[in-house]
Tab-separated table of C-alpha atoms in Angstrom:
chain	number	residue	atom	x	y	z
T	397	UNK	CA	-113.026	0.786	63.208
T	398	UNK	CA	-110.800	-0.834	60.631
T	399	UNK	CA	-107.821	1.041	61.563
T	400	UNK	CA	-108.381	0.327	65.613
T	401	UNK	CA	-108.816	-3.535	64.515
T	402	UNK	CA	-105.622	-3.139	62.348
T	403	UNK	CA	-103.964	-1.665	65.717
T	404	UNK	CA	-105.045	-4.219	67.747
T	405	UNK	CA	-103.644	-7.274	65.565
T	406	UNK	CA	-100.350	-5.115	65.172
T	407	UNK	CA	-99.960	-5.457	69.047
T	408	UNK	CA	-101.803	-8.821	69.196
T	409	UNK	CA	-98.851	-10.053	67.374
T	410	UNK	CA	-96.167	-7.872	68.960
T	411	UNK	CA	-97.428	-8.857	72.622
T	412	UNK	CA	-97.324	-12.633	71.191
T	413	UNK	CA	-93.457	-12.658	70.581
T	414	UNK	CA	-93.020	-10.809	73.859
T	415	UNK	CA	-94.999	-13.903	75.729
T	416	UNK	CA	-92.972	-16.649	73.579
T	417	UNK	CA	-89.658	-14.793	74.834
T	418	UNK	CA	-91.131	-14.981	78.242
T	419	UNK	CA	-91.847	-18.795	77.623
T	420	UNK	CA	-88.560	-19.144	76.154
T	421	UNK	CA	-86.541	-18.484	79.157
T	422	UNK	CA	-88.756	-21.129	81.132
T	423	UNK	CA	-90.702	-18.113	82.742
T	424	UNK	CA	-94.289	-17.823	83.662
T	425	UNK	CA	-94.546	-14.354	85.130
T	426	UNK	CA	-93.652	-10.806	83.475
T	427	UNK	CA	-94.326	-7.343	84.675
T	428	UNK	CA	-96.864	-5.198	82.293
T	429	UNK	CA	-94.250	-2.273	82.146
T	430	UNK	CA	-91.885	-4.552	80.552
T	431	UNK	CA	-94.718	-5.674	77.788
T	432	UNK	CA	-95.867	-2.172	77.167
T	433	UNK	CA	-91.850	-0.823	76.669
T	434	UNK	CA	-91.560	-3.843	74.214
T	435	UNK	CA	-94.600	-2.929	72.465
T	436	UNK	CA	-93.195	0.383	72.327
T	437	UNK	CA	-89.865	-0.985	70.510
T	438	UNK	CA	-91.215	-2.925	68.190
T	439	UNK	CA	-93.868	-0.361	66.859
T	440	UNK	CA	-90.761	2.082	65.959
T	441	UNK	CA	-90.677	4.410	69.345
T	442	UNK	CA	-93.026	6.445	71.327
T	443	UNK	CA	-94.143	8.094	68.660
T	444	UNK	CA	-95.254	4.893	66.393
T	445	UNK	CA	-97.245	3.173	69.190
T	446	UNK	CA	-98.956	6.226	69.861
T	447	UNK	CA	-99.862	6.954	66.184
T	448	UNK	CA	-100.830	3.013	66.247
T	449	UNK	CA	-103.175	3.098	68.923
T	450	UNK	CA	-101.076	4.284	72.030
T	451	UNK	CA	-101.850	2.770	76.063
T	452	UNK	CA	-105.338	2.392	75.314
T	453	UNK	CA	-104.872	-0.323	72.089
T	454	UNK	CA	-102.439	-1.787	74.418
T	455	UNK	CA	-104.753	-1.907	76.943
T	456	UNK	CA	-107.605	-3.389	74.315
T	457	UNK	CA	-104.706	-5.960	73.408
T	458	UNK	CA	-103.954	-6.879	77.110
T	459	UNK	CA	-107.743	-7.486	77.952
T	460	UNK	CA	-108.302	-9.725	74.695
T	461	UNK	CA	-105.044	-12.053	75.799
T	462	UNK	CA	-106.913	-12.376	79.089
T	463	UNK	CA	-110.175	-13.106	77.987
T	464	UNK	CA	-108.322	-15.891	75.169
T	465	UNK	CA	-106.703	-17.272	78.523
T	466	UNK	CA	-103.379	-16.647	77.427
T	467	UNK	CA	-102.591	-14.489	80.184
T	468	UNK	CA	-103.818	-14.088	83.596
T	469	UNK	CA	-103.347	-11.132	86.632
T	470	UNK	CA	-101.866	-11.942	89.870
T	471	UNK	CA	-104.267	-10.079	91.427
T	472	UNK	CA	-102.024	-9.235	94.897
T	473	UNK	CA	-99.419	-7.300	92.605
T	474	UNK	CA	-101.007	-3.998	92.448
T	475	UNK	CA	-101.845	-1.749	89.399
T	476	UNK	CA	-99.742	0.284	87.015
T	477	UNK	CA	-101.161	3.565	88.213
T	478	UNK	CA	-102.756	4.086	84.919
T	479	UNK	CA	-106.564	4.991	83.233
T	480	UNK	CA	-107.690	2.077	82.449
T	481	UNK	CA	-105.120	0.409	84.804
T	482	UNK	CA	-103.905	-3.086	84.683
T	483	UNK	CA	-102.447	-5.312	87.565
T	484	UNK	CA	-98.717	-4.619	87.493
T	485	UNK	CA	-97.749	-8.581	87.290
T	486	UNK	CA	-99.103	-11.283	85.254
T	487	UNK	CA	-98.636	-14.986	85.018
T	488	UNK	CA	-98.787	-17.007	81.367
T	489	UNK	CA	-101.348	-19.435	81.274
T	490	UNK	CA	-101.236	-23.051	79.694
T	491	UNK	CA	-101.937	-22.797	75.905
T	492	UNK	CA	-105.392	-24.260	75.054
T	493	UNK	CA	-106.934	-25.610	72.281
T	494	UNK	CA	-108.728	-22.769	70.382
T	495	UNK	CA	-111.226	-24.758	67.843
T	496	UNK	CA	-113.098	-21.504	66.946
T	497	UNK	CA	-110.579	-19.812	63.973
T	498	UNK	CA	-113.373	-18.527	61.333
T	499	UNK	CA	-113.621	-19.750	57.865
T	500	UNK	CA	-113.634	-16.581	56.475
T	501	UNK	CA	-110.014	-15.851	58.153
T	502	UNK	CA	-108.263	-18.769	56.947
T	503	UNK	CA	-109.838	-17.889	53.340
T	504	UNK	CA	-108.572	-14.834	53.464
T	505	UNK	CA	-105.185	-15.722	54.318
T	506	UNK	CA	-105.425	-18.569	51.567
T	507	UNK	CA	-104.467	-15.787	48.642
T	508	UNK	CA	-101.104	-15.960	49.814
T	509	UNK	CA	-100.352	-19.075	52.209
T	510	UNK	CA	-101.202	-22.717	51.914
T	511	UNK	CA	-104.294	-22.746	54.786
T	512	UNK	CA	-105.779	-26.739	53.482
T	513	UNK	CA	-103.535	-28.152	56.471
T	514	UNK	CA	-105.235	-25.630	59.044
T	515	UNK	CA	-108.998	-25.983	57.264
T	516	UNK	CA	-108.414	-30.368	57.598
T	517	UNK	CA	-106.723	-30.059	61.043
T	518	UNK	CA	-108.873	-27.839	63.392
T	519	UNK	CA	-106.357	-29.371	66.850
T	520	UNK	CA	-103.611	-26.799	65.604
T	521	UNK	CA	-105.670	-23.845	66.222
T	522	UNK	CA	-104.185	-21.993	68.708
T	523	UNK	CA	-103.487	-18.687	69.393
T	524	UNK	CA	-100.027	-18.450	69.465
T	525	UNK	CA	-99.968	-20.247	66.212
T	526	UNK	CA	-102.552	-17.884	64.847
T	527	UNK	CA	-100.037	-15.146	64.999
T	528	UNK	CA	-96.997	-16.740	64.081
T	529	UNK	CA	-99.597	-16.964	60.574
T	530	UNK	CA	-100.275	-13.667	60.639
T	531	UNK	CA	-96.587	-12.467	60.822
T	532	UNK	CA	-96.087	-14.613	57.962
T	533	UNK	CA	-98.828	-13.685	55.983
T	534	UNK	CA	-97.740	-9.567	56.331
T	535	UNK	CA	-94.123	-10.740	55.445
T	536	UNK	CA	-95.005	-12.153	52.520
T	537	UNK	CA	-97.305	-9.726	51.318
T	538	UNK	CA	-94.461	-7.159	50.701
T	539	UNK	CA	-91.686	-9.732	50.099
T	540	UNK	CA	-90.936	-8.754	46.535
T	541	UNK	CA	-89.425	-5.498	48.390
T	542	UNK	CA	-87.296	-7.472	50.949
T	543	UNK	CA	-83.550	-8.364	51.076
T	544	UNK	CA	-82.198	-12.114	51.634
T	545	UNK	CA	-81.729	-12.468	55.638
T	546	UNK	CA	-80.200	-15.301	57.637
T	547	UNK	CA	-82.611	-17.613	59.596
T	548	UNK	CA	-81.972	-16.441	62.636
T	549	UNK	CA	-82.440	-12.550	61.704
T	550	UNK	CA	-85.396	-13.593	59.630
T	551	UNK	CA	-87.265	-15.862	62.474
T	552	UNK	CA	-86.090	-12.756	65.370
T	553	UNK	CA	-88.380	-10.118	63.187
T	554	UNK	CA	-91.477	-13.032	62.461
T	555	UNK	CA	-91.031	-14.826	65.311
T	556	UNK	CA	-89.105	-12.993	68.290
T	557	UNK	CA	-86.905	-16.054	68.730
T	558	UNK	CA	-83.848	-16.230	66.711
T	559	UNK	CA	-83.676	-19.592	67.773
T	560	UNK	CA	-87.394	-20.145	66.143
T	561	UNK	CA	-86.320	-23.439	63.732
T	562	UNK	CA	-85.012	-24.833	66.973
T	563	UNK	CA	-88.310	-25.102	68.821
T	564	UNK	CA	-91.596	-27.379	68.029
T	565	UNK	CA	-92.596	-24.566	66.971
T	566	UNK	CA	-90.718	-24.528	63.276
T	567	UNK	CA	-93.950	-27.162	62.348
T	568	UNK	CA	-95.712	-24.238	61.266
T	569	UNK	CA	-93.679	-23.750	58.499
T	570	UNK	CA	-94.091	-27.301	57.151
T	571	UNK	CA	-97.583	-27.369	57.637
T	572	UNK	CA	-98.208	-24.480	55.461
T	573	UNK	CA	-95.625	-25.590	53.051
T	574	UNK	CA	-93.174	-22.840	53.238
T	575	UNK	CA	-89.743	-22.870	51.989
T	576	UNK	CA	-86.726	-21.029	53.051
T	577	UNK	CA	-86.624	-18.871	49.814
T	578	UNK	CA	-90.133	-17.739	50.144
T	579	UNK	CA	-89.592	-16.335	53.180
T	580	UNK	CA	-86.403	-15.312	52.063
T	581	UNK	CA	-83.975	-16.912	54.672
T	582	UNK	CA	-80.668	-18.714	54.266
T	583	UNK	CA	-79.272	-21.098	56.716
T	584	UNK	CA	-75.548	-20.063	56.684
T	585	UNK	CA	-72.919	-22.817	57.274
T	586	UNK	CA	-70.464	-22.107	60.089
T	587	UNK	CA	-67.331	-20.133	59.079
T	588	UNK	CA	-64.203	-22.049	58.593
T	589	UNK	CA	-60.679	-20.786	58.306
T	590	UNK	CA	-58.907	-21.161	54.959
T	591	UNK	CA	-56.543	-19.977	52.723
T	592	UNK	CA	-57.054	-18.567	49.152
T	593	UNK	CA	-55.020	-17.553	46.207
T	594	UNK	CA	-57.357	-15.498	44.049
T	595	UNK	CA	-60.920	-15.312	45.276
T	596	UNK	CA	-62.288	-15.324	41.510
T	597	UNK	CA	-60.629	-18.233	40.372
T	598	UNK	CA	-60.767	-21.297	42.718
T	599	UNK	CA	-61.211	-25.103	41.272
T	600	UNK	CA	-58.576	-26.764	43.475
T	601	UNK	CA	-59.731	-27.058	47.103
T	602	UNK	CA	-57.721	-29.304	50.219
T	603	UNK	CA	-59.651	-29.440	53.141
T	604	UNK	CA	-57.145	-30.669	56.707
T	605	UNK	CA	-58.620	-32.175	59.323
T	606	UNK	CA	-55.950	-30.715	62.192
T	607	UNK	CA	-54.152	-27.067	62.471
T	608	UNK	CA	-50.634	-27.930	62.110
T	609	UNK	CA	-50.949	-29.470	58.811
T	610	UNK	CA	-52.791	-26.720	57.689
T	611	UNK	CA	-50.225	-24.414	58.151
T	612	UNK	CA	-47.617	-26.443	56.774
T	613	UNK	CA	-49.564	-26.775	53.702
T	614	UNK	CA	-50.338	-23.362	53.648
T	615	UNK	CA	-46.653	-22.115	53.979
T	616	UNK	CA	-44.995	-24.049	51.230
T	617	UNK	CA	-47.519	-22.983	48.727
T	618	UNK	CA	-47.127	-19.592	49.476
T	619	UNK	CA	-43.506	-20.552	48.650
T	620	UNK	CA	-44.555	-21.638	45.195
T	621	UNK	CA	-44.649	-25.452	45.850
T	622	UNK	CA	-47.121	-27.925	44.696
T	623	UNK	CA	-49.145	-30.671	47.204
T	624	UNK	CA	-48.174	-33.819	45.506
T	625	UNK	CA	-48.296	-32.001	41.853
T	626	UNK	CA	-51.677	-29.926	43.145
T	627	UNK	CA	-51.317	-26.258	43.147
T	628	UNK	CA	-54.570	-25.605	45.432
T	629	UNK	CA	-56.485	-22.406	45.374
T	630	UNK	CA	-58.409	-22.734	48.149
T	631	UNK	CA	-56.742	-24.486	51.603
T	632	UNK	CA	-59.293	-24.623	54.155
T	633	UNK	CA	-58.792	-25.807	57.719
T	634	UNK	CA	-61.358	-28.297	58.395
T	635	UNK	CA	-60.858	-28.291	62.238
T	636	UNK	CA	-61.905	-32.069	63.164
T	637	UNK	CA	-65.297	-32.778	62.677
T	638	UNK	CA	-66.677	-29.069	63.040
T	639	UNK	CA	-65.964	-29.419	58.515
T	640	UNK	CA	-69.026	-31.166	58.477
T	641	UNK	CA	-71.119	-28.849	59.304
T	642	UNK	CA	-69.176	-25.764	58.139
T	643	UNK	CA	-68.558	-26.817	54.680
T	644	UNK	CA	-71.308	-25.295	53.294
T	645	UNK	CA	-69.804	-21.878	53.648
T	646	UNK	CA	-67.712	-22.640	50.695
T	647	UNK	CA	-70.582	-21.385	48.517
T	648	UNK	CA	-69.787	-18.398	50.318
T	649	UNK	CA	-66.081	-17.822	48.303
T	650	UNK	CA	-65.942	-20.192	45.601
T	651	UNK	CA	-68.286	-21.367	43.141
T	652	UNK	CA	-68.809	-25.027	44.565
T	653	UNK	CA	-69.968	-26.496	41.283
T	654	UNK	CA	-66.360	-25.681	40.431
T	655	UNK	CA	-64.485	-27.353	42.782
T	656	UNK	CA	-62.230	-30.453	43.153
T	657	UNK	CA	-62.054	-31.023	46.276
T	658	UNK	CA	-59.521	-33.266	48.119
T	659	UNK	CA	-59.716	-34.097	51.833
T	660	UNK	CA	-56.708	-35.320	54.149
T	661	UNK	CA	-56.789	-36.247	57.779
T	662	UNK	CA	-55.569	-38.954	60.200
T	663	UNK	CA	-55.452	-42.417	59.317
T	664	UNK	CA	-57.984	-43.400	62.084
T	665	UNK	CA	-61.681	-44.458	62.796
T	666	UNK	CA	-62.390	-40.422	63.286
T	667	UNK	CA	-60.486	-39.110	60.160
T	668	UNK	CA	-62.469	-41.817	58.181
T	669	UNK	CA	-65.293	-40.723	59.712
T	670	UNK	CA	-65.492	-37.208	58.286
T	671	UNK	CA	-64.488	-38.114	54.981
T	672	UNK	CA	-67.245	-39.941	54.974
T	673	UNK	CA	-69.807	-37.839	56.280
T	674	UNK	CA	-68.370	-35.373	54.184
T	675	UNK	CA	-69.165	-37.895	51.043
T	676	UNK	CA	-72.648	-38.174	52.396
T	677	UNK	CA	-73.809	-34.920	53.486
T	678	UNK	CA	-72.521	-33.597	50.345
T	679	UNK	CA	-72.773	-35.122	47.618
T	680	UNK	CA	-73.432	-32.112	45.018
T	681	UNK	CA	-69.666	-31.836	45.745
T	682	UNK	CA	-67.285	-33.626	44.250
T	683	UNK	CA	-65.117	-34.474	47.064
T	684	UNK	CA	-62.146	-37.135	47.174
T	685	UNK	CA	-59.409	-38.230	49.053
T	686	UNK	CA	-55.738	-37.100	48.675
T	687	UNK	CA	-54.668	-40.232	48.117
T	688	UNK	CA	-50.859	-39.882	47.368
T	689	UNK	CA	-50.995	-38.056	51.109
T	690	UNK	CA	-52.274	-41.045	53.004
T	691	UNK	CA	-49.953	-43.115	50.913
T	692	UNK	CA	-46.906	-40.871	52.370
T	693	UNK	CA	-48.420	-41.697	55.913
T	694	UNK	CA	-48.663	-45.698	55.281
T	695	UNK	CA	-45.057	-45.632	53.976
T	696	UNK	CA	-43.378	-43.345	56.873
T	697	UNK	CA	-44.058	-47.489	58.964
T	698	UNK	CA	-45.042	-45.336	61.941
T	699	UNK	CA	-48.164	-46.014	64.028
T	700	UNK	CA	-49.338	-45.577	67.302
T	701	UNK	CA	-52.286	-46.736	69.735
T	702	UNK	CA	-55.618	-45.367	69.648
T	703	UNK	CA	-54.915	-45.627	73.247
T	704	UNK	CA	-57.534	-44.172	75.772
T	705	UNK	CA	-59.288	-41.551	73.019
T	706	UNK	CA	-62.626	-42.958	72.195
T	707	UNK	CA	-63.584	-43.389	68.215
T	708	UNK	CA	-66.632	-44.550	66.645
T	709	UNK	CA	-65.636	-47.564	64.640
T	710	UNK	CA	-67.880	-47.741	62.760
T	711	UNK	CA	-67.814	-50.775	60.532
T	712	UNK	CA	-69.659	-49.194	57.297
T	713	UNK	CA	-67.033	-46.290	57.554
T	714	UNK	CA	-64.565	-49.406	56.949
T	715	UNK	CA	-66.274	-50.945	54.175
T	716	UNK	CA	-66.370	-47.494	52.563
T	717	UNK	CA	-62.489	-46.234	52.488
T	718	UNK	CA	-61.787	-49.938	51.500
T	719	UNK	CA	-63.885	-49.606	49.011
T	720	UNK	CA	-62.429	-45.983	48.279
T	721	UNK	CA	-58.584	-47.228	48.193
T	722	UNK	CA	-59.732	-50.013	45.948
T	723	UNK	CA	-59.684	-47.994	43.132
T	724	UNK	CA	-56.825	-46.141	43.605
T	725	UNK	CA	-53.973	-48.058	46.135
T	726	UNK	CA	-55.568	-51.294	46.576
T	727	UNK	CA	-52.278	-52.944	47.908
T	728	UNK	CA	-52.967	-50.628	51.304
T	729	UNK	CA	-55.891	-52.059	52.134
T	730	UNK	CA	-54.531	-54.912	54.247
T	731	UNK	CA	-52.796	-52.080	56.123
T	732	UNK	CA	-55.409	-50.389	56.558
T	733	UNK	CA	-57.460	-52.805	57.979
T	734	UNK	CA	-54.613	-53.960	60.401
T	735	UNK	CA	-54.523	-50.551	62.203
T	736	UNK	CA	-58.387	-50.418	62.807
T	737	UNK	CA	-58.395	-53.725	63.989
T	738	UNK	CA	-55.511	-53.453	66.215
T	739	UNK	CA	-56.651	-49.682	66.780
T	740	UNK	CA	-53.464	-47.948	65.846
T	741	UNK	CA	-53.556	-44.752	64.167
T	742	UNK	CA	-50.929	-42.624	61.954
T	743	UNK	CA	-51.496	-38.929	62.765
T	744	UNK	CA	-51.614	-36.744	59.376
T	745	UNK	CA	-48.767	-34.567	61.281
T	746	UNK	CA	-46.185	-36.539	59.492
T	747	UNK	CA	-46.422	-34.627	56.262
T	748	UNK	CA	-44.206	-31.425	57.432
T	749	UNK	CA	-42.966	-28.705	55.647
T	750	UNK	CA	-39.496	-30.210	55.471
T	751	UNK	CA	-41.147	-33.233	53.565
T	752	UNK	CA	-42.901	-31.220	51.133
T	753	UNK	CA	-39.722	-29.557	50.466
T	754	UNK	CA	-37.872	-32.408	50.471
T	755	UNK	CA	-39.993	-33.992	48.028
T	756	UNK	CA	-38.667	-31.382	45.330
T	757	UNK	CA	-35.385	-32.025	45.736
C-alpha cells in the first residue's frame, strides 16, 4: 500500500509538469497517449514506469486529477483501446481553490521546508502548488548529493518549465523562504565577449560600450601598448547596454573582488546611461570611468547631433557624471553639459589604433 501510494505521488507530480507545459503553451486540450509517453520519460523508460506502477498507476493517477477537477474527458473523443480505458482527449480545467491540504501533510513536510506561510494562508492551497512542494521537498531531501545547476536546468527537473522564475508561479519559492543556494541553482549572467591575457591573474578590466573600439583596444595591447598607462588584463566588449545585464559573468573568469574596472563609451545620454546603471546594479564592483579616454574625446572639438536616435535623458544620469568628472576633470563639465543640452554627442570611435600608437611616439 505504501509503495502504490509512493507510485501514485511519483506520477501525481510527473502528470503535474506535463499539464503546466500544456498550460504553458496557452493550451487546454492534450491527448492521453501523449501524457502516458511523458510519464514514461520522466520515470527513466519503459522499464521504470512499469517497475513504478506501470498503465494501471497511471490510470489511478489520471482518475484522481479528474476527480480533483484538474482535468476533465471530452467525452466524444473515443477511448485509448486499453483495460481500464480512458477517453483518448482531455481538456484542463480552471484551477480551484483546494482548502482541504491535511495538517498532518504540511507537518510532515515542515522537517525540511518552511510550511508557517501555507498553515496561516489556507487560499494558496492548490493542487498544482501542492506538487510544485512536493518536488521540492524530494529535492531537498537528497541535496547534500547534488551538483550546482543553472536556474533554468534546475526549475526544468522541479518544475517542467525552464522558464519557471518567469511565471507567477516563482511565489512559491518566496513563500516558503527558499533561496537559490538551497536549491542549489545559479542565475548565470549572459556571456559577453572579451579579451584576456592570463586567465589566473586579472586586476585590470576595460569594459567598451561599441565593437570597433574594442578591437582597436584589443589590437594594440596585443602589440605591447598601454591604454593611457593601463596595461589591462581583461578587455571585455560591453556591446551597448546588453553589459548590464551580462556583467555578472565576470565572476565566471576573474575573481571580481579583484578587479579595477574602468568603463568607456560614447559621450551621450545612452553611454552615460550604462555607466551608470553599471554603478548601480553593481556596486560590490569597483567600477570607474576611464577618464583620460573621454578627455581625448572632449579635446578631438568634434561633435555631432543626436539627430533622429532616441535617448533617455535622463536628468539624474546628468547630475551623476557631473558629479563623477568633478573629482577628476572638473573644467569639462561645462562641456559636458553643453552637448546634452544641445543633444550632440562624440562617438567613442575617435580613439583608433593610430591614436593609441601615436600617443607613444
Amino acid at each position: 500500500m505504501i509503495k502504490r501510494k509512493m507510485s501514485m505521488d511519483k506520477f501525481l507530480n510527473i502528470l503535474n509538469k506535463f499539464l503546466y507545459t500544456i498550460e504553458s503553451n496557452n493550451r487546454s486540450r492534450f491527448d492521453i497517449n501523449d501524457a502516458e509517453k511523458f510519464v514514461i520519460e520522466k520515470t527513466g523508460g519503459y522499464n521504470a514506469y512499469v517497475k513504478t506502477g506501470g498503465y494501471y498507476c497511471f490510470f489511478d493517477t489520471v482518475k484522481m486529477l479528474e476527480n480533483q477537477s484538474i482535468i476533465a474527458p471530452i467525452q466524444s473523443s473515443g477511448f485509448n483501446g486499453l483495460n481500464p480505458a480512458l477517453s483518448i482527449r482531455w481538456r484542463l480545467i480552471k484551477e480551484a481553490q483546494n482548502d482541504e491540504w491535511d495538517m498532518a501533510f504540511m507537518m510532515q513536510l515542515s522537517d525540511i521546508l518552511d510550511m508557517s506561510g501555507y498553515i496561516r494562508n489556507k487560499k494558496w492551497h492548490t493542487q498544482k502548488e501542492k506538487n510544485y512542494i512536493i518536488s521540492i521537498y524530494d529535492f531537498l531531501k537528497n541535496s547534500n548529493n547534488r551538483e550546482l545547476a543553472s536556474c533554468e536546468e534546475r526549475c526544468l527537473e522541479l518544475f517542467g518549465n525552464e522558464k519557471f522564475l518567469f511565471t507567477e508561479d516563482k511565489k512559491v519559492l518566496s513563500r516558503l523562504n527558499l533561496s537559490y543556494e538551497q536549491l542549489k541553482m545559479k542565475k548565470y549572467g549572459q556571456m559577453f565577449t572579451y579579451w584576456i591575457r592570463k586567465r589566473d591573474v586579472t586586476n585590470s578590466v576595460i569594459i567598451l560600450e561599441n565593437h570597433s573600439t574594442f578591437f582597436s583596444m584589443k589590437r594594440w595591447v596585443e602589440d605591447g601598448g598601454a591604454i593611457f598607462g593601463i596595461s589591462p588584463d581583461l578587455i571585455i566588449f560591453g556591446d551597448g547596454k546588453h553589459i548590464i545585464k551580462s556583467l555578472s559573468f565576470l565572476d565566471e573568469i576573474a575573481d571580481s573582488n579583484r578587479c579595477m574596472i574602468t568603463y568607456f563609451g560614447d559621450i551621450d545620454p545612452e553611454g552615460w546611461q550604462i555607466y551608470y546603471t553599471l554603478k548601480r546594479n553593481y556596486p560590490e564592483y569597483n567600477i570607474n570611468l576611464l577618464f583620460p579616454a573621454y578627455k581625448f574625446l572632449m579635446d578631438t572639438g568634434k561633435s555631432f547631433p543626436i539627430g533622429e536616435k532616441k535617448q533617455n535623458m535622463n536628468p539624474d544620469v546628468l547630475d551623476f557624471m557631473l558629479k563623477e568628472f568633478d573629482a577628476i576633470y572638473p573644467q569639462y563639465n561645462d562641456k559636458i553639459q553643453k552637448l546634452w543640452n544641445e543633444k550632440y554627442r562624440i562617438p567613442q570611435e575617435f580613439l583608433t589604433y593610430e591614436e593609441l600608437k601615436d600617443m607613444v611616439r
